[in-house]
Coordinates of C-alpha atoms in Angstrom, one line a residue:
M1 CA -0.2 0.1 0.1
S2 CA 1.4 3.5 -0.6
M3 CA 1.1 6.6 1.6
E4 CA -1.6 8.1 -1.3
E5 CA -3.6 5.1 0.2
V6 CA -3.1 5.9 3.0
D7 CA -4.3 9.0 2.7
R8 CA -7.3 8.0 0.9
I9 CA -8.4 5.8 3.5
I10 CA -8.3 8.5 6.0
D11 CA -9.7 11.1 3.6
N12 CA -13.1 9.0 2.9
A13 CA -13.3 8.2 6.4
L14 CA -13.9 11.8 7.5
N15 CA -15.8 12.5 4.3
E16 CA -18.4 10.0 5.3
G17 CA -18.0 11.5 9.4
R18 CA -16.4 9.3 10.4
H19 CA -13.3 10.2 13.7
S20 CA -12.5 7.0 13.5
L21 CA -11.0 4.1 11.2
L22 CA -12.5 0.8 10.7
E23 CA -10.1 -2.3 11.6
T24 CA -9.5 -2.7 8.7
E25 CA -8.0 0.5 7.7
A26 CA -6.1 0.9 11.0
R27 CA -5.0 -2.2 10.1
A28 CA -4.0 -1.4 6.4
L29 CA -2.8 2.1 7.8
I30 CA -0.1 -0.3 10.0
S31 CA 0.6 -2.3 7.5
H32 CA 2.2 0.3 5.7
W33 CA 4.7 0.7 8.2
D34 CA 5.7 -3.0 7.7
I35 CA 3.8 -4.1 11.1
P36 CA 2.5 -7.5 10.9
V37 CA -1.1 -8.1 11.4
P38 CA -2.8 -11.5 11.3
G39 CA -4.1 -12.5 7.6
S40 CA -7.7 -11.7 6.7
V41 CA -10.7 -11.2 4.4
L42 CA -13.7 -9.7 4.8
I43 CA -17.1 -10.7 4.0
T44 CA -19.3 -8.6 3.0
G45 CA -22.3 -10.5 1.4
S46 CA -24.2 -13.7 2.1
E47 CA -21.0 -15.5 0.4
I48 CA -17.9 -17.2 2.4
P49 CA -14.4 -17.1 0.6
E50 CA -12.5 -20.2 -0.2
F51 CA -10.2 -19.8 2.8
S52 CA -7.6 -22.7 1.4
M53 CA -7.6 -20.2 -1.6
A54 CA -6.3 -17.4 0.6
G55 CA -3.6 -19.6 1.6
F56 CA -4.5 -19.9 5.0
D57 CA -4.9 -22.8 8.2
P58 CA -8.1 -23.0 10.9
P59 CA -8.6 -22.3 13.5
F60 CA -10.2 -18.4 12.0
V61 CA -11.6 -16.2 13.7
L62 CA -14.8 -14.2 12.7
K63 CA -15.0 -10.7 13.7
V64 CA -17.5 -7.5 13.2
I65 CA -16.6 -4.8 11.6
S66 CA -18.6 -1.5 12.5
R67 CA -18.2 2.4 13.1
D68 CA -20.1 1.9 15.7
I69 CA -19.0 -0.8 17.9
L70 CA -15.4 -0.2 19.7
H71 CA -15.7 -3.2 21.5
K72 CA -16.5 -6.5 19.8
T73 CA -16.8 -8.7 22.8
E74 CA -19.4 -7.2 24.9
V75 CA -21.6 -7.1 22.3
K76 CA -20.5 -11.0 21.2
G77 CA -19.4 -9.2 17.8
V78 CA -16.1 -12.3 18.0
I79 CA -16.3 -15.8 17.3
T80 CA -12.9 -18.0 18.0
G81 CA -12.3 -21.7 17.3
L82 CA -13.9 -21.7 13.7
R83 CA -12.5 -24.8 11.5
D84 CA -14.2 -25.1 8.2
R85 CA -16.3 -23.5 6.2
D86 CA -19.5 -24.8 8.3
D87 CA -18.5 -23.6 11.1
V88 CA -17.8 -20.5 9.6
M89 CA -22.0 -20.3 8.3
N90 CA -22.9 -21.2 11.6
A91 CA -20.9 -18.4 13.3
L92 CA -22.0 -16.0 10.9
I93 CA -25.4 -16.8 11.5
R94 CA -25.3 -16.9 15.3
M95 CA -23.4 -13.6 15.1
K96 CA -25.9 -11.1 13.0
R97 CA -28.6 -12.4 15.5
D98 CA -26.5 -11.3 18.1
L99 CA -25.6 -7.9 17.0
E100 CA -29.4 -7.5 16.5
E101 CA -30.2 -8.6 19.8
N102 CA -27.3 -6.5 21.5
A103 CA -26.3 -3.6 19.0
P104 CA -29.7 -3.2 17.0
Q105 CA -28.7 -0.1 16.2
A106 CA -24.4 -0.6 14.9
R107 CA -23.8 0.4 11.3
I108 CA -22.7 -3.4 10.4
E109 CA -19.3 -2.6 7.2
G110 CA -18.8 -6.9 7.4
F111 CA -17.2 -9.2 8.8
L112 CA -13.5 -9.9 9.3
L113 CA -12.5 -13.7 8.7
E114 CA -8.8 -13.6 10.0
E115 CA -6.3 -16.8 11.2
F116 CA -6.1 -17.2 14.8
V117 CA -3.0 -16.9 15.9
P118 CA -1.2 -18.2 19.1
R119 CA -0.8 -16.2 22.0
G120 CA 2.2 -15.0 23.0
V121 CA 3.4 -12.2 25.5
E122 CA 0.8 -9.6 25.2
V123 CA 1.9 -5.4 25.4
I124 CA -0.2 -2.9 24.3
I125 CA 1.6 0.5 21.4
G126 CA 0.1 4.0 21.6
G127 CA 0.3 7.7 20.5
M128 CA -1.8 10.1 21.4
R129 CA -1.5 13.8 20.5
D130 CA -0.8 15.7 23.6
P131 CA -2.6 19.6 23.3
Q132 CA 0.2 21.0 25.0
F133 CA 3.6 18.7 24.1
G134 CA 2.2 17.4 20.7
P135 CA 2.9 13.2 20.1
V136 CA 3.5 11.1 22.4
V137 CA 4.2 7.7 22.3
M138 CA 2.8 5.1 25.0
F139 CA 4.3 1.6 25.6
G140 CA 2.8 -0.8 28.2
T141 CA 2.5 -4.5 29.0
G142 CA -0.9 -5.2 28.0
G143 CA -4.5 -7.3 29.3
I144 CA -5.0 -6.6 32.5
M145 CA -2.3 -5.7 33.5
V146 CA -3.0 -2.1 31.6
E147 CA -5.6 -2.2 33.0
L148 CA -5.7 -2.8 36.7
M149 CA -2.0 -1.7 36.8
K150 CA -1.9 1.4 34.7
D151 CA 1.4 -0.6 33.5
V152 CA 2.8 1.8 30.8
S153 CA 5.8 4.2 29.9
F154 CA 5.6 7.5 27.9
R155 CA 8.2 9.0 25.9
L156 CA 7.6 12.4 23.4
A157 CA 8.3 11.8 20.4
P158 CA 9.6 11.2 17.7
L159 CA 11.8 8.6 19.0
D160 CA 14.8 7.0 18.1
K161 CA 15.6 2.5 19.2
G162 CA 16.9 3.6 21.8
E163 CA 14.4 4.8 23.8
A164 CA 12.0 2.1 22.5
M165 CA 14.2 0.1 24.5
A166 CA 13.8 2.3 27.0
M167 CA 10.2 2.5 27.5
M168 CA 11.1 -1.5 27.8
E169 CA 12.5 -1.0 30.7
D170 CA 10.7 1.6 32.9
V171 CA 7.6 -1.1 33.0
R172 CA 6.9 -3.6 35.9
G173 CA 6.5 -6.2 33.3
Y174 CA 9.6 -6.0 31.6
P175 CA 10.8 -9.3 33.2
L176 CA 8.1 -10.8 30.8
L177 CA 10.2 -9.8 28.1
T178 CA 13.3 -10.6 29.2
G179 CA 12.0 -14.3 30.0
Y180 CA 10.7 -15.0 33.3
R181 CA 10.4 -18.6 35.5
G182 CA 11.7 -20.2 32.6
S183 CA 9.7 -19.0 29.7
K184 CA 12.0 -17.5 26.6
P185 CA 12.6 -14.0 26.3
V186 CA 10.8 -11.7 23.3
D187 CA 12.2 -10.2 20.6
R188 CA 13.0 -6.8 21.9
E189 CA 14.3 -5.4 18.7
M190 CA 11.4 -6.2 16.5
L191 CA 9.1 -5.0 19.8
A192 CA 11.3 -1.4 19.7
S193 CA 11.2 -1.1 15.9
V194 CA 7.2 -1.4 16.5
I195 CA 7.0 1.1 18.8
V196 CA 9.4 4.0 16.5
K197 CA 6.9 3.9 13.5
L198 CA 4.1 4.1 15.8
S199 CA 6.3 7.4 16.5
D200 CA 6.4 7.6 12.8
I201 CA 3.3 7.8 11.9
I202 CA 1.7 10.1 15.6
T203 CA 4.0 12.6 13.8
K204 CA 3.7 12.2 10.2
I205 CA 0.0 12.0 9.9
E206 CA -1.4 15.1 11.9
V207 CA -5.0 14.6 11.6
I208 CA -4.4 11.4 13.9
R209 CA -4.9 11.8 17.5
E210 CA -5.2 8.5 18.7
I211 CA -3.8 5.3 17.1
E212 CA -3.2 2.1 19.4
I213 CA -2.3 -1.6 18.8
N214 CA -3.8 -3.5 21.4
P215 CA -2.9 -6.4 22.0
L216 CA 0.3 -7.1 20.0
F217 CA 1.9 -10.2 20.9
A218 CA 5.1 -10.2 21.5
Y219 CA 7.2 -13.8 20.4
E220 CA 10.6 -15.3 20.4
D221 CA 10.9 -14.8 17.1
G222 CA 8.5 -11.2 16.2
V223 CA 5.6 -9.3 16.7
M224 CA 2.1 -9.1 15.5
A225 CA -0.8 -7.2 15.6
V226 CA -3.8 -8.5 16.8
D227 CA -5.7 -5.7 16.6
A228 CA -5.6 -2.0 16.1
R229 CA -7.7 1.5 16.9
V230 CA -7.5 4.8 15.2
I231 CA -8.9 8.4 15.8
L232 CA -8.6 11.1 14.0
E233 CA -8.3 14.8 14.4
E234 CA -12.4 16.6 13.9
R235 CA -12.2 18.7 11.0

């Protein structure tokens, strides 16, 4: 994807009166910066795509794509553990029924069928535009640690790899990254690379107010951005 296509995605969202990107659009944006995301296909009609043609292996995850739904699990907009075409079809029917009950006003853009990725060490990486300090980057340990313990570190953007490494060392969950109780250390070089890329995005694209990858799974070799959220400034 070119930078012109990234600009077009953002312009389309703003022209439609949206102040956030759809998950598919946010994934496309971070993919432009070579941040890894799971393979996926978007289902917009009643036809189920041929997974084998897309080169995917089961199990799969089905997610709703809607500008009106920020927390998919709260409205039963995520179903995991799907192994074949019948599973996906049944899950699609069930999810549509649940959404009619739990989010009847939501506009549904489609359903994202994606590869299941193994759980790694969960972290959160984000960027925001502070009215006083300008672009700021955040790194933290993910899941319950960020929700309950606020185990995060902040730096002004832009930042370099050395500062990104220092952010990781700031958090109390740092031992989870270096190997804890027999677990292997994760790829901190790649994590630092993603932090620097988020810094680059929030610095260069001034219309982005907030960007967040949560969770990002870190492995012994590599990382995977499982979910991404982008909030835009109002015009």
